[in-house]
Amino acid sequence: MSETSVRPDPVMAEIGRGMELGQRGERDAAREVFAGVWDRLGADGDPFHICALAHSMADVQDDPREELVWDLRALEAADLVSDERARLAGVVSPVAAFYPSLHLNLGDVYRRLGEWDLARAHLARGLDAVGTLGDDGYGQLIRGGLDRLAQRLAERSGEPLSEPLPEPPSDPLSVPLSESASEPTEVNGPSSA
């Protein structure tokens, strides 16, 4: 196996198991799996693992304040992940492609908490980063989530959207982390986590 080959990653496998539980609606069981991984990783663990774990853990929280803690943890960890580290984990897109989803989740949770300025700020950051996404199913999912968030914020303020979402790049990138790990939080309601 070469230095740049994707290696089996038991931490990501365990995170994947938690994600599957969450997608089946077994949120308590998913939280237990994620809590076990967090106990082993801790705040000083591999930022790639922390980003994936926190992004997924946020999606199974019932309390938006807890969701916010995990979403912020995911964003902070993403800032420490190199493209090389992500590539070693099998992610072919740059780490920059993580940010539209991370900011979408933060914008949405801030909206649900009534923090309108912070919600708009994260929407803007997500829109600024959306050009890193491909025109694949994942890219369309995140663009749709950002568009719905923009609509919800516009409805709240009574102001129309100032401009449409940017067009996807002609050279699609692969899905960051995994499609399900990066899905937006409750953009389509609780079942989208």
Coordinates of C-alpha atoms in Angstrom, one line a residue:
M1 CA 0.0 0.0 0.0
S2 CA 1.5 3.3 -1.0
E3 CA 1.8 6.3 1.3
T4 CA -1.1 8.0 -0.5
S5 CA -3.5 5.1 -0.6
V6 CA -6.7 5.1 1.3
R7 CA -6.3 3.1 4.4
P8 CA -9.1 1.4 6.4
D9 CA -10.1 3.8 9.1
P10 CA -11.9 2.2 12.1
V11 CA -12.9 5.6 13.5
M12 CA -14.6 6.6 10.2
A13 CA -16.2 3.1 10.1
E14 CA -17.7 3.7 13.6
I15 CA -18.8 7.2 12.6
G16 CA -20.5 5.7 9.6
R17 CA -22.3 3.2 11.8
G18 CA -23.6 6.1 13.9
M19 CA -24.7 7.9 10.7
E20 CA -26.6 4.8 9.6
L21 CA -28.4 4.6 12.9
G22 CA -29.3 8.3 12.7
Q23 CA -30.6 7.9 9.1
R24 CA -32.9 5.0 10.3
G25 CA -34.3 7.3 12.9
E26 CA -32.4 5.7 15.8
R27 CA -31.1 9.1 17.1
D28 CA -30.5 7.9 20.7
A29 CA -28.4 4.9 19.5
A30 CA -26.5 7.2 17.0
R31 CA -25.7 9.6 19.8
E32 CA -24.4 6.7 21.9
V33 CA -22.1 5.6 19.1
F34 CA -20.9 9.2 18.5
A35 CA -20.4 9.8 22.2
G36 CA -18.2 6.7 22.4
V37 CA -16.1 7.9 19.5
W38 CA -15.8 11.3 21.1
D39 CA -14.7 9.8 24.4
R40 CA -11.9 8.0 22.5
L41 CA -10.9 11.1 20.3
G42 CA -11.3 14.0 22.7
A43 CA -10.9 17.6 21.7
D44 CA -7.3 17.0 20.8
G45 CA -7.9 14.2 18.4
D46 CA -7.4 14.1 14.6
P47 CA -9.2 17.2 13.2
F48 CA -10.5 15.1 10.3
H49 CA -12.2 12.7 12.6
I50 CA -13.5 15.4 14.9
C51 CA -14.9 17.3 11.9
A52 CA -16.8 14.2 10.6
L53 CA -17.9 13.2 14.1
A54 CA -19.1 16.6 15.1
H55 CA -20.9 17.2 11.8
S56 CA -22.7 13.9 12.2
M57 CA -23.4 14.3 16.0
A58 CA -25.0 17.7 15.4
D59 CA -27.5 16.0 13.0
V60 CA -28.9 13.8 15.8
Q61 CA -29.3 16.4 18.5
D62 CA -32.8 17.1 19.7
D63 CA -31.8 20.4 21.4
P64 CA -30.7 23.1 18.9
R65 CA -28.3 24.5 21.5
E66 CA -26.5 21.2 21.6
E67 CA -26.6 21.0 17.8
L68 CA -24.9 24.4 17.7
V69 CA -22.1 23.2 20.0
W70 CA -21.4 20.3 17.6
D71 CA -21.7 22.4 14.5
L72 CA -19.2 24.9 15.8
R73 CA -16.9 22.0 16.8
A74 CA -17.1 20.7 13.2
L75 CA -16.3 24.1 11.7
E76 CA -13.3 24.6 14.1
A77 CA -12.0 21.2 13.2
A78 CA -12.4 21.7 9.5
D79 CA -10.1 24.7 9.7
L80 CA -7.4 22.3 10.9
V81 CA -7.8 19.6 8.2
S82 CA -5.4 19.7 5.3
D83 CA -6.3 18.6 1.8
E84 CA -3.6 15.9 2.1
R85 CA -5.2 14.5 5.3
A86 CA -8.6 14.5 3.6
R87 CA -7.1 12.8 0.6
L88 CA -5.6 10.1 2.7
A89 CA -9.1 9.4 4.0
G90 CA -10.5 9.0 0.5
V91 CA -11.9 12.5 0.0
V92 CA -11.0 13.7 -3.5
S93 CA -12.4 17.2 -3.2
P94 CA -10.5 19.9 -1.3
V95 CA -11.3 20.7 2.3
A96 CA -12.9 23.9 1.0
A97 CA -15.8 21.8 -0.2
F98 CA -16.7 21.0 3.4
Y99 CA -17.6 24.6 4.2
P100 CA -20.9 25.1 2.3
S101 CA -22.5 22.3 4.3
L102 CA -20.9 23.4 7.6
H103 CA -22.1 27.0 7.1
L104 CA -25.5 25.7 6.0
N105 CA -25.9 23.8 9.2
L106 CA -24.8 26.7 11.3
G107 CA -27.0 29.1 9.5
D108 CA -30.0 26.8 10.0
V109 CA -29.4 26.2 13.7
Y110 CA -28.9 29.9 14.3
R111 CA -32.2 30.6 12.4
R112 CA -34.0 28.1 14.7
L113 CA -32.4 29.8 17.7
G114 CA -33.6 33.2 16.5
E115 CA -30.1 34.5 16.0
W116 CA -30.9 36.1 12.6
D117 CA -27.7 38.1 12.1
L118 CA -25.6 35.0 12.7
A119 CA -27.9 32.9 10.5
R120 CA -27.4 35.4 7.7
A121 CA -23.7 35.6 8.2
H122 CA -23.3 31.8 7.9
L123 CA -25.6 31.7 4.9
A124 CA -23.4 34.3 3.2
R125 CA -20.3 32.2 4.1
G126 CA -21.9 29.1 2.7
L127 CA -22.9 30.9 -0.5
D128 CA -19.3 32.2 -0.8
A129 CA -18.0 28.7 -0.6
V130 CA -20.7 27.0 -2.8
G131 CA -18.4 27.2 -5.9
T132 CA -16.3 24.4 -4.4
L133 CA -19.2 21.9 -4.9
G134 CA -19.7 19.8 -8.0
D135 CA -23.0 19.6 -9.9
D136 CA -23.7 16.2 -8.5
G137 CA -26.4 15.0 -6.1
Y138 CA -24.5 16.2 -3.1
G139 CA -23.8 19.6 -4.6
Q140 CA -27.4 20.0 -5.5
L141 CA -28.5 18.9 -2.0
I142 CA -26.4 21.6 -0.4
R143 CA -27.3 24.3 -2.9
G144 CA -31.0 23.4 -2.3
G145 CA -30.5 23.6 1.4
L146 CA -28.8 27.0 1.1
D147 CA -31.6 28.2 -1.2
R148 CA -34.2 27.1 1.4
L149 CA -32.3 28.8 4.2
A150 CA -32.1 32.0 2.2
Q151 CA -35.9 31.8 1.5
R152 CA -36.7 31.3 5.2
L153 CA -34.4 34.2 6.2
A154 CA -35.9 36.4 3.5
E155 CA -39.5 35.5 4.7
R156 CA -38.4 36.4 8.2
S157 CA -37.1 39.8 7.1
G158 CA -39.6 40.4 4.3
E159 CA -36.7 41.1 1.9
P160 CA -36.3 39.2 -1.3
L161 CA -33.2 37.3 -2.2
S162 CA -30.7 39.7 -3.6
E163 CA -29.3 37.3 -6.2
P164 CA -29.7 33.7 -7.2
L165 CA -27.3 31.0 -6.1
P166 CA -24.1 30.7 -8.2
E167 CA -24.0 28.0 -10.9
P168 CA -22.0 24.9 -10.1
P169 CA -18.5 24.5 -11.6
S170 CA -18.3 22.6 -14.9
D171 CA -15.8 20.2 -13.3
P172 CA -17.6 18.5 -10.5
L173 CA -15.8 17.6 -7.3
S174 CA -16.4 14.5 -5.2
V175 CA -18.5 14.4 -2.1
P176 CA -16.6 15.6 1.0
L177 CA -16.5 13.2 4.0
S178 CA -19.6 11.2 2.9
E179 CA -22.9 12.3 1.4
S180 CA -24.8 11.5 4.6
A181 CA -22.2 13.0 6.9
S182 CA -22.5 16.4 5.2
E183 CA -26.3 16.6 4.8
P184 CA -27.8 19.8 6.1
T185 CA -29.4 19.8 9.5
E186 CA -33.2 20.0 9.5
V187 CA -33.4 22.0 6.3
N188 CA -36.2 19.8 5.1
G189 CA -37.4 19.0 8.6
P190 CA -36.2 16.6 11.3
S191 CA -36.1 13.6 9.0
S192 CA -33.3 15.0 6.8
A193 CA -30.6 14.5 9.4

